Amino acid sequence: MDKDATLTLRGFEIYKGFLQSAEQTRMVSDLREVMKLAPPFSPQTSYGKPMSVRMTSAGRYGWYSDQTGYRYTRTHPSGPDWPAIPESVMQVWQTVSGVSRVPDCCLINFYGEGARMGMHQDKDEADFRWPVVSISLGDDGLFRIGNNERGGKTESIWLSSGDVVVMGGDARLTYHGVDRIRFGSSALLPKGGRVNLTLRVVD
DNA sequence: CAGTGTCT
DNA sequence: ACAT
């Protein structure tokens, strides 16, 4: 694993090719075990439209959305606690986060063909001093970075399998999103698509 | 407003 | 990019 960010864009530290192929394969295998215990679902937004990504979580908390709004929950919507965050994922946080505290939540987002994520802030956590760490697996995704308020100019970068992004400091509350997926661009996932993991300290 | 549609 |  590398230690220095490949580049920094608007305060987002981007580690290109952070995970080797074998590490990515191992992580996907670990995530399949998580999915057996916590099947992915498509959350509803408060606006009434479902998100195009499918998601699940691991850790003490999972991120959830319905007509009531966004929140962290202690359990999967079907009832059980969220599974533990895999060690392979924890190792990435330990190496790049720069903090000794362990993350509470690993949100697992699945982007199929045509899926995207609108521009948003990560602001459902209690303390924004903790960074957010993002891991990309599978197909390339066009990641867009905006500003600390809605609107204004944005910059985009393609993230590919094995890339890691750290959002901390001034970038912690920066708007960001995913505009599109190059479906089938990676062979990591047999059925194609992109998986993004986001690690957070919730409380 | 973590979505979607429309226009530049 | 921006209105909603």
Coordinates of C-alpha atoms (C1' of nucleotides) in Angstrom, one line a residue:
Chain A
M1 CA 0.0 0.0 0.0
D2 CA 1.3 3.5 -0.8
K3 CA 1.3 6.2 1.8
D4 CA 1.3 9.5 0.0
A5 CA -1.6 10.9 -1.9
T6 CA -1.2 10.8 -5.7
L7 CA -2.9 14.1 -6.0
T8 CA -5.0 16.6 -4.1
L9 CA -8.1 18.1 -5.7
R10 CA -10.0 20.8 -3.7
G11 CA -8.7 19.2 -0.5
F12 CA -9.7 15.7 -1.5
E13 CA -6.6 13.5 -1.1
I14 CA -6.7 11.0 -4.0
Y15 CA -4.6 7.8 -3.9
K16 CA -4.6 6.3 -7.4
G17 CA -4.0 2.6 -7.5
F18 CA -3.8 2.3 -3.7
L19 CA -5.0 -1.3 -3.6
Q20 CA -3.3 -4.0 -5.6
S21 CA -5.3 -6.5 -7.7
A22 CA -5.1 -9.3 -5.1
E23 CA -6.2 -6.9 -2.3
Q24 CA -9.2 -5.8 -4.3
T25 CA -10.2 -9.4 -5.0
R26 CA -9.9 -10.2 -1.3
M27 CA -12.0 -7.1 -0.4
V28 CA -14.7 -8.2 -2.8
S29 CA -14.8 -11.6 -1.3
D30 CA -15.1 -10.1 2.2
L31 CA -18.0 -7.8 0.9
R32 CA -19.9 -10.8 -0.4
E33 CA -19.9 -12.2 3.1
V34 CA -21.3 -8.9 4.4
M35 CA -24.0 -8.9 1.7
K36 CA -25.2 -12.4 2.7
L37 CA -26.0 -11.0 6.2
A38 CA -27.1 -7.6 5.0
P39 CA -28.7 -7.7 1.5
P40 CA -28.4 -4.5 -0.5
F41 CA -31.5 -2.3 -1.0
S42 CA -32.5 0.8 -2.9
P43 CA -33.3 3.6 -0.3
Q44 CA -36.2 6.0 -0.8
T45 CA -35.3 9.7 -0.6
S46 CA -37.4 12.3 1.3
Y47 CA -38.2 13.7 -2.1
G48 CA -40.1 10.5 -2.9
K49 CA -37.8 9.1 -5.6
P50 CA -35.6 6.0 -5.0
M51 CA -31.9 6.3 -5.3
S52 CA -30.4 4.6 -8.4
V53 CA -27.6 3.0 -6.3
R54 CA -28.2 -0.1 -4.2
M55 CA -26.7 0.0 -0.7
T56 CA -26.0 -1.8 2.5
S57 CA -23.6 -1.2 5.4
A58 CA -21.3 -2.8 7.9
G59 CA -20.3 -1.6 11.3
R60 CA -22.0 -0.3 14.4
Y61 CA -24.1 2.0 12.2
G62 CA -25.5 1.9 8.7
W63 CA -26.7 4.8 6.6
Y64 CA -30.4 4.8 5.8
S65 CA -32.9 7.0 3.9
D66 CA -36.6 6.9 3.6
Q67 CA -39.5 9.5 3.3
T68 CA -38.6 10.7 6.8
G69 CA -35.1 11.7 5.7
Y70 CA -31.5 10.5 6.3
R71 CA -30.1 8.9 9.4
Y72 CA -27.8 6.3 10.7
T73 CA -29.5 3.1 12.1
R74 CA -28.1 0.4 14.3
T75 CA -29.8 -2.4 12.3
H76 CA -30.5 -3.5 8.7
P77 CA -34.1 -2.6 7.6
S78 CA -34.9 -6.4 7.8
G79 CA -34.0 -6.4 11.5
P80 CA -30.5 -7.7 12.3
D81 CA -27.5 -5.7 13.4
W82 CA -25.1 -4.7 10.6
P83 CA -22.2 -7.1 10.0
A84 CA -18.7 -6.2 11.2
I85 CA -16.5 -4.1 9.0
P86 CA -14.1 -6.5 7.2
E87 CA -10.4 -6.4 8.4
S88 CA -9.3 -5.8 4.7
V89 CA -11.4 -2.6 4.8
M90 CA -10.3 -1.5 8.2
Q91 CA -6.6 -1.7 7.1
V92 CA -7.2 1.0 4.5
W93 CA -8.6 3.3 7.1
Q94 CA -5.7 2.7 9.4
T95 CA -3.2 3.5 6.7
V96 CA -4.7 6.6 5.2
S97 CA -7.1 8.2 7.7
G98 CA -4.4 9.7 9.9
V99 CA -6.5 9.1 13.0
S100 CA -6.4 6.3 15.6
R101 CA -10.1 6.0 16.2
V102 CA -11.9 3.2 14.3
P103 CA -14.7 3.9 11.9
D104 CA -18.3 3.2 13.0
C105 CA -19.8 2.7 9.6
C106 CA -18.8 1.3 6.2
L107 CA -21.5 2.3 3.7
I108 CA -21.4 0.0 0.7
N109 CA -22.8 1.6 -2.5
F110 CA -23.4 -0.4 -5.7
Y111 CA -23.6 1.5 -9.0
G112 CA -25.1 -0.5 -11.8
E113 CA -25.3 0.7 -15.4
G114 CA -26.7 4.2 -15.4
A115 CA -26.6 4.6 -11.6
R116 CA -25.4 8.0 -10.2
M117 CA -25.2 9.9 -7.0
G118 CA -26.4 13.5 -6.9
M119 CA -24.2 16.2 -5.4
H120 CA -24.4 16.1 -1.6
Q121 CA -22.6 16.8 1.7
D122 CA -21.8 14.0 4.2
K123 CA -23.3 15.8 7.2
D124 CA -25.3 13.1 9.2
E125 CA -22.3 12.5 11.5
A126 CA -21.8 14.0 15.0
D127 CA -18.3 15.4 14.6
F128 CA -17.0 16.6 11.2
R129 CA -13.4 16.6 12.5
W130 CA -13.2 12.9 11.6
P131 CA -12.3 12.3 8.0
V132 CA -14.3 10.2 5.5
V133 CA -12.4 7.5 3.6
S134 CA -13.7 6.3 0.2
I135 CA -12.6 3.1 -1.6
S136 CA -13.4 2.4 -5.3
L137 CA -13.8 -1.1 -6.7
G138 CA -14.9 -2.3 -10.1
D139 CA -15.9 -0.1 -12.9
D140 CA -14.6 3.5 -13.3
G141 CA -16.8 6.3 -11.9
L142 CA -16.7 10.0 -12.8
F143 CA -16.4 11.7 -9.4
R144 CA -17.4 15.4 -9.2
I145 CA -16.2 17.8 -6.5
G146 CA -18.0 21.1 -5.8
N147 CA -17.9 23.6 -3.0
N148 CA -18.9 23.9 0.6
E149 CA -22.2 25.4 -0.5
R150 CA -24.5 24.3 -3.3
G151 CA -23.8 25.6 -6.8
G152 CA -20.6 27.1 -8.3
K153 CA -17.9 25.6 -10.5
T154 CA -17.0 21.9 -10.0
E155 CA -14.1 19.7 -11.0
S156 CA -14.3 16.0 -12.0
I157 CA -11.9 13.1 -11.9
W158 CA -12.3 9.4 -13.0
L159 CA -11.9 7.0 -10.1
S160 CA -11.0 3.5 -10.9
S161 CA -10.7 0.2 -9.0
G162 CA -8.3 0.3 -6.1
D163 CA -8.3 4.1 -5.8
V164 CA -8.8 5.6 -2.3
V165 CA -10.0 9.1 -1.5
V166 CA -9.7 10.9 1.9
M167 CA -12.1 13.7 2.6
G168 CA -10.9 15.6 5.7
G169 CA -10.2 19.1 7.0
D170 CA -11.7 21.8 4.8
A171 CA -12.9 19.2 2.3
R172 CA -14.9 17.3 4.9
L173 CA -18.2 19.2 4.1
T174 CA -17.5 19.7 0.4
Y175 CA -20.3 18.8 -2.0
H176 CA -19.5 15.7 -4.1
G177 CA -21.2 13.2 -6.3
V178 CA -20.9 10.6 -9.0
D179 CA -22.1 11.5 -12.5
R180 CA -21.6 8.3 -14.4
I181 CA -20.2 4.8 -14.5
R182 CA -18.1 3.3 -17.4
F183 CA -20.1 0.1 -17.2
G184 CA -17.9 -2.9 -17.9
S185 CA -14.6 -1.1 -17.7
S186 CA -13.2 -3.4 -15.0
A187 CA -13.1 -7.2 -14.8
L188 CA -13.1 -7.2 -11.0
L189 CA -16.9 -7.8 -10.7
P190 CA -18.1 -10.5 -13.0
K191 CA -21.4 -8.8 -13.6
G192 CA -19.9 -5.3 -13.9
G193 CA -20.7 -2.2 -12.0
R194 CA -18.9 -0.1 -9.4
V195 CA -18.7 -0.6 -5.6
N196 CA -17.8 2.4 -3.4
L197 CA -17.1 2.0 0.3
T198 CA -17.3 5.0 2.5
L199 CA -15.8 4.7 6.0
R200 CA -17.0 7.2 8.7
V201 CA -17.0 7.9 12.4
V202 CA -20.7 8.4 13.1
D203 CA -20.7 9.4 16.8
Chain B
dC1 C1' -31.7 18.6 -2.9
dA2 C1' -27.6 11.3 -1.4
dG3 C1' -33.2 13.1 -7.3
dT4 C1' -34.5 14.8 -11.7
dG5 C1' -35.3 17.7 -15.7
dT6 C1' -33.8 21.4 -18.6
dC7 C1' -30.9 24.6 -20.8
dT8 C1' -26.2 26.4 -22.0
Chain C
dA1 C1' -25.2 24.9 -14.0
dC2 C1' -29.1 25.4 -11.8
dA3 C1' -34.1 25.3 -10.4
dT4 C1' -36.7 22.7 -7.5

